[in-house]
Amino acid sequence: MIPIAIIVYTFLFSLFRTIQEAIHTEPTEVIEEEVSPFDIPVPSEYLPIYMAAGKKYNIPWPLLAAHHRIETRFSTMETLVSPAGAQGHMQFMPCTFVGWKHPSCEGLGEGDISKEELTSVSAIAQYGGYGVDANGDGIADPYHIEDAIYSAANYLSRFGAADGEIERAIHEYNKSEAYVKDVLHFYELYTTHKDQLLAQIKKPAAQAKEE
């Protein structure tokens, strides 16, 4: 007669082996979290503006997104005026925005320019500035997001971006090698992930259609 202890041991051992084999043969589901390649999300509301401005001035729109990211972190800085006097969403020096032919313009380009003159379309035309009235309200305002982005597109286009000279255009925007390197980094990043960015526009549209 086989002792009861041996029977119990044999049964438990057999059960243990069955469970162990089941664990090793059962497929394990691995859930991967989607990791964004962007340190700061690109706001979807700005994408159509980048695209429209890029199309008008024949420059790649991810370049505008890259400048916006570097200049004001997509307009999230506490103040849109730099210590040097650059103003607005895309950080234009007043003399660059209204024109260096303005009698007060010298040095870094802060100038002695009133708000009325800075945003005057006729003054910009007179002094050769890069400010643009993008929304058709009669003024070119560096603190208005559309005007600012279109003005940046205008500037970058005139300094080579429309001809494919991206690095030269960035350097003209800010003559700092570190700045050029940073903008190029985000330009290449946004270009690589262009479809992912554009999906942000398509997704809300698709949701609205379903509703």
PDB file of C-alpha atoms in Angstrom:
ATOM      1  CA  MET A   1       0.000   0.000   0.000  1.00  0.00           C
ATOM      2  CA  ILE A   2       1.306   3.394  -0.985  1.00  0.00           C
ATOM      3  CA  PRO A   3       1.452   5.777   1.925  1.00  0.00           C
ATOM      4  CA  ILE A   4      -1.069   8.618   1.793  1.00  0.00           C
ATOM      5  CA  ALA A   5       1.729  11.173   2.086  1.00  0.00           C
ATOM      6  CA  ILE A   6       3.309   9.920  -1.151  1.00  0.00           C
ATOM      7  CA  ILE A   7      -0.048  10.092  -2.980  1.00  0.00           C
ATOM      8  CA  VAL A   8      -0.641  13.625  -1.787  1.00  0.00           C
ATOM      9  CA  TYR A   9       2.920  14.649  -2.717  1.00  0.00           C
ATOM     10  CA  THR A  10       2.563  13.139  -6.206  1.00  0.00           C
ATOM     11  CA  PHE A  11      -0.747  14.918  -6.787  1.00  0.00           C
ATOM     12  CA  LEU A  12       0.538  18.287  -5.628  1.00  0.00           C
ATOM     13  CA  PHE A  13       3.707  17.953  -7.685  1.00  0.00           C
ATOM     14  CA  SER A  14       1.682  17.105 -10.790  1.00  0.00           C
ATOM     15  CA  LEU A  15      -0.619  20.088 -10.169  1.00  0.00           C
ATOM     16  CA  PHE A  16       2.376  22.399  -9.686  1.00  0.00           C
ATOM     17  CA  ARG A  17       3.936  21.288 -13.003  1.00  0.00           C
ATOM     18  CA  THR A  18       0.638  21.846 -14.836  1.00  0.00           C
ATOM     19  CA  ILE A  19       0.303  25.368 -13.494  1.00  0.00           C
ATOM     20  CA  GLN A  20       3.961  26.143 -14.242  1.00  0.00           C
ATOM     21  CA  GLU A  21       3.620  25.002 -17.872  1.00  0.00           C
ATOM     22  CA  ALA A  22       0.462  27.062 -18.284  1.00  0.00           C
ATOM     23  CA  ILE A  23       2.257  30.163 -17.049  1.00  0.00           C
ATOM     24  CA  HIS A  24       5.141  29.687 -19.472  1.00  0.00           C
ATOM     25  CA  THR A  25       3.002  28.874 -22.491  1.00  0.00           C
ATOM     26  CA  GLU A  26       0.297  31.528 -21.997  1.00  0.00           C
ATOM     27  CA  PRO A  27       1.104  34.596 -24.176  1.00  0.00           C
ATOM     28  CA  THR A  28       1.770  37.753 -22.227  1.00  0.00           C
ATOM     29  CA  GLU A  29       0.143  40.940 -23.521  1.00  0.00           C
ATOM     30  CA  VAL A  30       2.565  43.856 -23.538  1.00  0.00           C
ATOM     31  CA  ILE A  31       0.950  47.265 -23.450  1.00  0.00           C
ATOM     32  CA  GLU A  32       3.232  49.974 -24.776  1.00  0.00           C
ATOM     33  CA  GLU A  33       2.542  53.565 -23.897  1.00  0.00           C
ATOM     34  CA  GLU A  34       2.673  56.042 -26.752  1.00  0.00           C
ATOM     35  CA  VAL A  35       5.637  58.317 -26.160  1.00  0.00           C
ATOM     36  CA  SER A  36       5.518  61.738 -27.791  1.00  0.00           C
ATOM     37  CA  PRO A  37       8.711  62.815 -29.567  1.00  0.00           C
ATOM     38  CA  PHE A  38       7.989  66.439 -28.614  1.00  0.00           C
ATOM     39  CA  ASP A  39       9.194  68.035 -25.397  1.00  0.00           C
ATOM     40  CA  ILE A  40       6.323  70.522 -25.627  1.00  0.00           C
ATOM     41  CA  PRO A  41       3.134  69.644 -27.548  1.00  0.00           C
ATOM     42  CA  VAL A  42       2.606  71.742 -30.664  1.00  0.00           C
ATOM     43  CA  PRO A  43      -0.775  73.481 -30.139  1.00  0.00           C
ATOM     44  CA  SER A  44      -3.178  72.251 -32.821  1.00  0.00           C
ATOM     45  CA  GLU A  45      -4.794  75.688 -33.189  1.00  0.00           C
ATOM     46  CA  TYR A  46      -1.561  77.103 -34.595  1.00  0.00           C
ATOM     47  CA  LEU A  47      -1.018  74.431 -37.241  1.00  0.00           C
ATOM     48  CA  PRO A  48      -3.441  75.899 -39.821  1.00  0.00           C
ATOM     49  CA  ILE A  49      -1.741  79.298 -39.413  1.00  0.00           C
ATOM     50  CA  TYR A  50       1.733  77.820 -39.968  1.00  0.00           C
ATOM     51  CA  MET A  51       0.457  75.992 -43.026  1.00  0.00           C
ATOM     52  CA  ALA A  52      -1.319  78.983 -44.559  1.00  0.00           C
ATOM     53  CA  ALA A  53       1.630  81.332 -43.946  1.00  0.00           C
ATOM     54  CA  GLY A  54       4.091  78.756 -45.260  1.00  0.00           C
ATOM     55  CA  LYS A  55       2.040  78.317 -48.423  1.00  0.00           C
ATOM     56  CA  LYS A  56       1.751  82.061 -49.044  1.00  0.00           C
ATOM     57  CA  TYR A  57       5.471  82.688 -48.655  1.00  0.00           C
ATOM     58  CA  ASN A  58       6.621  79.397 -50.177  1.00  0.00           C
ATOM     59  CA  ILE A  59       8.461  78.116 -47.132  1.00  0.00           C
ATOM     60  CA  PRO A  60       8.078  74.839 -45.178  1.00  0.00           C
ATOM     61  CA  TRP A  61       5.563  75.350 -42.397  1.00  0.00           C
ATOM     62  CA  PRO A  62       7.469  73.215 -39.839  1.00  0.00           C
ATOM     63  CA  LEU A  63      10.104  75.975 -39.910  1.00  0.00           C
ATOM     64  CA  LEU A  64       7.549  78.424 -38.521  1.00  0.00           C
ATOM     65  CA  ALA A  65       6.584  75.959 -35.812  1.00  0.00           C
ATOM     66  CA  ALA A  66      10.264  75.560 -34.904  1.00  0.00           C
ATOM     67  CA  HIS A  67      10.796  79.323 -34.613  1.00  0.00           C
ATOM     68  CA  HIS A  68       7.643  79.673 -32.546  1.00  0.00           C
ATOM     69  CA  ARG A  69       8.828  76.904 -30.220  1.00  0.00           C
ATOM     70  CA  ILE A  70      12.225  78.530 -29.683  1.00  0.00           C
ATOM     71  CA  GLU A  71      11.099  82.155 -29.520  1.00  0.00           C
ATOM     72  CA  THR A  72       8.221  81.990 -27.021  1.00  0.00           C
ATOM     73  CA  ARG A  73       7.576  78.287 -26.360  1.00  0.00           C
ATOM     74  CA  PHE A  74       4.408  78.561 -28.445  1.00  0.00           C
ATOM     75  CA  SER A  75       3.442  81.869 -26.846  1.00  0.00           C
ATOM     76  CA  THR A  76       3.442  80.501 -23.294  1.00  0.00           C
ATOM     77  CA  MET A  77       6.158  82.803 -21.947  1.00  0.00           C
ATOM     78  CA  GLU A  78       5.031  85.082 -19.128  1.00  0.00           C
ATOM     79  CA  THR A  79       5.949  88.140 -21.156  1.00  0.00           C
ATOM     80  CA  LEU A  80       6.211  88.499 -24.911  1.00  0.00           C
ATOM     81  CA  VAL A  81       8.901  91.158 -24.616  1.00  0.00           C
ATOM     82  CA  SER A  82      12.542  90.084 -24.399  1.00  0.00           C
ATOM     83  CA  PRO A  83      15.209  91.899 -22.361  1.00  0.00           C
ATOM     84  CA  ALA A  84      16.640  93.180 -25.674  1.00  0.00           C
ATOM     85  CA  GLY A  85      13.270  94.603 -26.690  1.00  0.00           C
ATOM     86  CA  ALA A  86      12.016  91.946 -29.120  1.00  0.00           C
ATOM     87  CA  GLN A  87       8.222  91.849 -29.140  1.00  0.00           C
ATOM     88  CA  GLY A  88       5.296  89.558 -29.767  1.00  0.00           C
ATOM     89  CA  HIS A  89       4.694  85.901 -30.477  1.00  0.00           C
ATOM     90  CA  MET A  90       7.650  85.603 -32.865  1.00  0.00           C
ATOM     91  CA  GLN A  91       9.925  88.137 -31.120  1.00  0.00           C
ATOM     92  CA  PHE A  92      10.547  90.867 -33.681  1.00  0.00           C
ATOM     93  CA  MET A  93      12.718  93.837 -32.880  1.00  0.00           C
ATOM     94  CA  PRO A  94      10.595  96.946 -33.592  1.00  0.00           C
ATOM     95  CA  CYS A  95      12.972  98.172 -36.305  1.00  0.00           C
ATOM     96  CA  THR A  96      12.783  94.838 -38.102  1.00  0.00           C
ATOM     97  CA  PHE A  97       8.997  94.817 -37.900  1.00  0.00           C
ATOM     98  CA  VAL A  98       8.370  98.428 -38.996  1.00  0.00           C
ATOM     99  CA  GLY A  99      11.555  98.901 -41.023  1.00  0.00           C
ATOM    100  CA  TRP A 100      15.152  99.924 -40.505  1.00  0.00           C
ATOM    101  CA  LYS A 101      14.641 103.070 -42.560  1.00  0.00           C
ATOM    102  CA  HIS A 102      12.804 104.518 -39.571  1.00  0.00           C
ATOM    103  CA  PRO A 103      14.852 107.542 -38.370  1.00  0.00           C
ATOM    104  CA  SER A 104      15.199 106.159 -34.833  1.00  0.00           C
ATOM    105  CA  CYS A 105      16.542 102.752 -35.861  1.00  0.00           C
ATOM    106  CA  GLU A 106      20.113 101.839 -34.984  1.00  0.00           C
ATOM    107  CA  GLY A 107      22.022  99.387 -32.807  1.00  0.00           C
ATOM    108  CA  LEU A 108      20.029  96.270 -31.955  1.00  0.00           C
ATOM    109  CA  GLY A 109      16.869  97.731 -33.455  1.00  0.00           C
ATOM    110  CA  GLU A 110      14.695  98.688 -30.505  1.00  0.00           C
ATOM    111  CA  GLY A 111      14.166 102.189 -31.916  1.00  0.00           C
ATOM    112  CA  ASP A 112      11.850 104.881 -30.649  1.00  0.00           C
ATOM    113  CA  ILE A 113       8.671 103.668 -32.317  1.00  0.00           C
ATOM    114  CA  SER A 114       5.183 104.229 -30.959  1.00  0.00           C
ATOM    115  CA  LYS A 115       2.646 101.417 -30.868  1.00  0.00           C
ATOM    116  CA  GLU A 116       0.556 103.177 -33.493  1.00  0.00           C
ATOM    117  CA  GLU A 117       3.522 103.496 -35.835  1.00  0.00           C
ATOM    118  CA  LEU A 118       4.719  99.941 -35.147  1.00  0.00           C
ATOM    119  CA  THR A 119       1.406  98.468 -36.264  1.00  0.00           C
ATOM    120  CA  SER A 120       0.793 100.890 -39.136  1.00  0.00           C
ATOM    121  CA  VAL A 121       0.684  99.143 -42.503  1.00  0.00           C
ATOM    122  CA  SER A 122       1.560 102.396 -44.281  1.00  0.00           C
ATOM    123  CA  ALA A 123       4.538 103.021 -41.953  1.00  0.00           C
ATOM    124  CA  ILE A 124       5.805  99.484 -42.563  1.00  0.00           C
ATOM    125  CA  ALA A 125       5.561 100.052 -46.311  1.00  0.00           C
ATOM    126  CA  GLN A 126       7.348 103.386 -45.956  1.00  0.00           C
ATOM    127  CA  TYR A 127      10.207 102.108 -43.823  1.00  0.00           C
ATOM    128  CA  GLY A 128      10.609  98.688 -45.474  1.00  0.00           C
ATOM    129  CA  GLY A 129       9.602  96.486 -42.552  1.00  0.00           C
ATOM    130  CA  TYR A 130       8.526  92.857 -42.473  1.00  0.00           C
ATOM    131  CA  GLY A 131       5.307  93.271 -40.517  1.00  0.00           C
ATOM    132  CA  VAL A 132       2.218  91.777 -42.153  1.00  0.00           C
ATOM    133  CA  ASP A 133      -1.503  92.363 -41.654  1.00  0.00           C
ATOM    134  CA  ALA A 134      -2.520  88.718 -41.987  1.00  0.00           C
ATOM    135  CA  ASN A 135      -6.106  88.912 -40.722  1.00  0.00           C
ATOM    136  CA  GLY A 136      -7.104  91.994 -42.704  1.00  0.00           C
ATOM    137  CA  ASP A 137      -8.017  94.219 -39.749  1.00  0.00           C
ATOM    138  CA  GLY A 138      -5.945  97.119 -41.081  1.00  0.00           C
ATOM    139  CA  ILE A 139      -2.977  96.777 -38.713  1.00  0.00           C
ATOM    140  CA  ALA A 140       0.101  94.573 -38.513  1.00  0.00           C
ATOM    141  CA  ASP A 141       0.462  93.585 -34.878  1.00  0.00           C
ATOM    142  CA  PRO A 142       3.371  91.474 -33.550  1.00  0.00           C
ATOM    143  CA  TYR A 143       1.104  90.577 -30.598  1.00  0.00           C
ATOM    144  CA  HIS A 144      -1.545  89.098 -32.886  1.00  0.00           C
ATOM    145  CA  ILE A 145      -0.729  85.451 -33.578  1.00  0.00           C
ATOM    146  CA  GLU A 146      -1.613  85.466 -37.286  1.00  0.00           C
ATOM    147  CA  ASP A 147       0.168  88.736 -37.995  1.00  0.00           C
ATOM    148  CA  ALA A 148       3.222  87.534 -36.093  1.00  0.00           C
ATOM    149  CA  ILE A 149       3.495  84.170 -37.857  1.00  0.00           C
ATOM    150  CA  TYR A 150       2.887  85.651 -41.314  1.00  0.00           C
ATOM    151  CA  SER A 151       5.502  88.320 -40.576  1.00  0.00           C
ATOM    152  CA  ALA A 152       8.006  85.623 -39.616  1.00  0.00           C
ATOM    153  CA  ALA A 153       7.174  83.733 -42.816  1.00  0.00           C
ATOM    154  CA  ASN A 154       7.686  86.926 -44.815  1.00  0.00           C
ATOM    155  CA  TYR A 155      11.076  87.509 -43.193  1.00  0.00           C
ATOM    156  CA  LEU A 156      12.318  83.933 -43.545  1.00  0.00           C
ATOM    157  CA  SER A 157      11.154  83.777 -47.137  1.00  0.00           C
ATOM    158  CA  ARG A 158      13.018  86.932 -48.123  1.00  0.00           C
ATOM    159  CA  PHE A 159      16.207  85.681 -46.501  1.00  0.00           C
ATOM    160  CA  GLY A 160      16.417  82.394 -48.350  1.00  0.00           C
ATOM    161  CA  ALA A 161      13.906  79.913 -46.924  1.00  0.00           C
ATOM    162  CA  ALA A 162      11.793  80.133 -50.103  1.00  0.00           C
ATOM    163  CA  ASP A 163      14.858  79.017 -52.065  1.00  0.00           C
ATOM    164  CA  GLY A 164      15.694  76.156 -49.749  1.00  0.00           C
ATOM    165  CA  GLU A 165      18.374  78.070 -47.823  1.00  0.00           C
ATOM    166  CA  ILE A 166      16.899  77.169 -44.467  1.00  0.00           C
ATOM    167  CA  GLU A 167      20.014  77.557 -42.352  1.00  0.00           C
ATOM    168  CA  ARG A 168      20.826  80.945 -43.850  1.00  0.00           C
ATOM    169  CA  ALA A 169      17.285  82.186 -43.164  1.00  0.00           C
ATOM    170  CA  ILE A 170      17.428  81.016 -39.544  1.00  0.00           C
ATOM    171  CA  HIS A 171      20.792  82.718 -39.088  1.00  0.00           C
ATOM    172  CA  GLU A 172      19.370  85.985 -40.424  1.00  0.00           C
ATOM    173  CA  TYR A 173      16.527  85.725 -37.913  1.00  0.00           C
ATOM    174  CA  ASN A 174      19.019  85.447 -35.063  1.00  0.00           C
ATOM    175  CA  LYS A 175      22.747  85.480 -35.683  1.00  0.00           C
ATOM    176  CA  SER A 176      23.584  82.955 -32.991  1.00  0.00           C
ATOM    177  CA  GLU A 177      25.005  79.544 -33.832  1.00  0.00           C
ATOM    178  CA  ALA A 178      23.262  78.052 -30.808  1.00  0.00           C
ATOM    179  CA  TYR A 179      19.966  79.543 -31.994  1.00  0.00           C
ATOM    180  CA  VAL A 180      20.434  78.152 -35.489  1.00  0.00           C
ATOM    181  CA  LYS A 181      21.214  74.720 -34.071  1.00  0.00           C
ATOM    182  CA  ASP A 182      18.129  74.749 -31.823  1.00  0.00           C
ATOM    183  CA  VAL A 183      15.727  75.876 -34.550  1.00  0.00           C
ATOM    184  CA  LEU A 184      17.154  73.337 -37.003  1.00  0.00           C
ATOM    185  CA  HIS A 185      16.638  70.591 -34.429  1.00  0.00           C
ATOM    186  CA  PHE A 186      12.931  71.341 -34.067  1.00  0.00           C
ATOM    187  CA  TYR A 187      12.496  72.013 -37.773  1.00  0.00           C
ATOM    188  CA  GLU A 188      13.820  68.549 -38.574  1.00  0.00           C
ATOM    189  CA  LEU A 189      11.781  66.998 -35.745  1.00  0.00           C
ATOM    190  CA  TYR A 190       8.510  68.576 -36.900  1.00  0.00           C
ATOM    191  CA  THR A 191       9.267  67.717 -40.515  1.00  0.00           C
ATOM    192  CA  THR A 192       9.883  64.069 -39.620  1.00  0.00           C
ATOM    193  CA  HIS A 193       6.657  63.880 -37.592  1.00  0.00           C
ATOM    194  CA  LYS A 194       4.593  66.082 -39.904  1.00  0.00           C
ATOM    195  CA  ASP A 195       1.845  63.480 -40.346  1.00  0.00           C
ATOM    196  CA  GLN A 196       1.510  63.055 -36.593  1.00  0.00           C
ATOM    197  CA  LEU A 197       1.094  66.811 -36.180  1.00  0.00           C
ATOM    198  CA  LEU A 198      -1.452  67.093 -38.988  1.00  0.00           C
ATOM    199  CA  ALA A 199      -3.475  64.279 -37.417  1.00  0.00           C
ATOM    200  CA  GLN A 200      -4.252  66.726 -34.606  1.00  0.00           C
ATOM    201  CA  ILE A 201      -6.250  68.797 -37.090  1.00  0.00           C
ATOM    202  CA  LYS A 202      -7.990  65.870 -38.760  1.00  0.00           C
ATOM    203  CA  LYS A 203      -9.000  64.158 -35.512  1.00  0.00           C
ATOM    204  CA  PRO A 204     -11.253  66.957 -34.140  1.00  0.00           C
ATOM    205  CA  ALA A 205     -12.828  67.345 -37.601  1.00  0.00           C
ATOM    206  CA  ALA A 206     -13.604  63.627 -37.734  1.00  0.00           C
ATOM    207  CA  GLN A 207     -15.080  63.714 -34.224  1.00  0.00           C
ATOM    208  CA  ALA A 208     -17.320  66.653 -35.120  1.00  0.00           C
ATOM    209  CA  LYS A 209     -18.561  64.800 -38.218  1.00  0.00           C
ATOM    210  CA  GLU A 210     -19.475  61.746 -36.141  1.00  0.00           C
ATOM    211  CA  GLU A 211     -21.431  63.884 -33.695  1.00  0.00           C
TER     212      GLU A 211
END
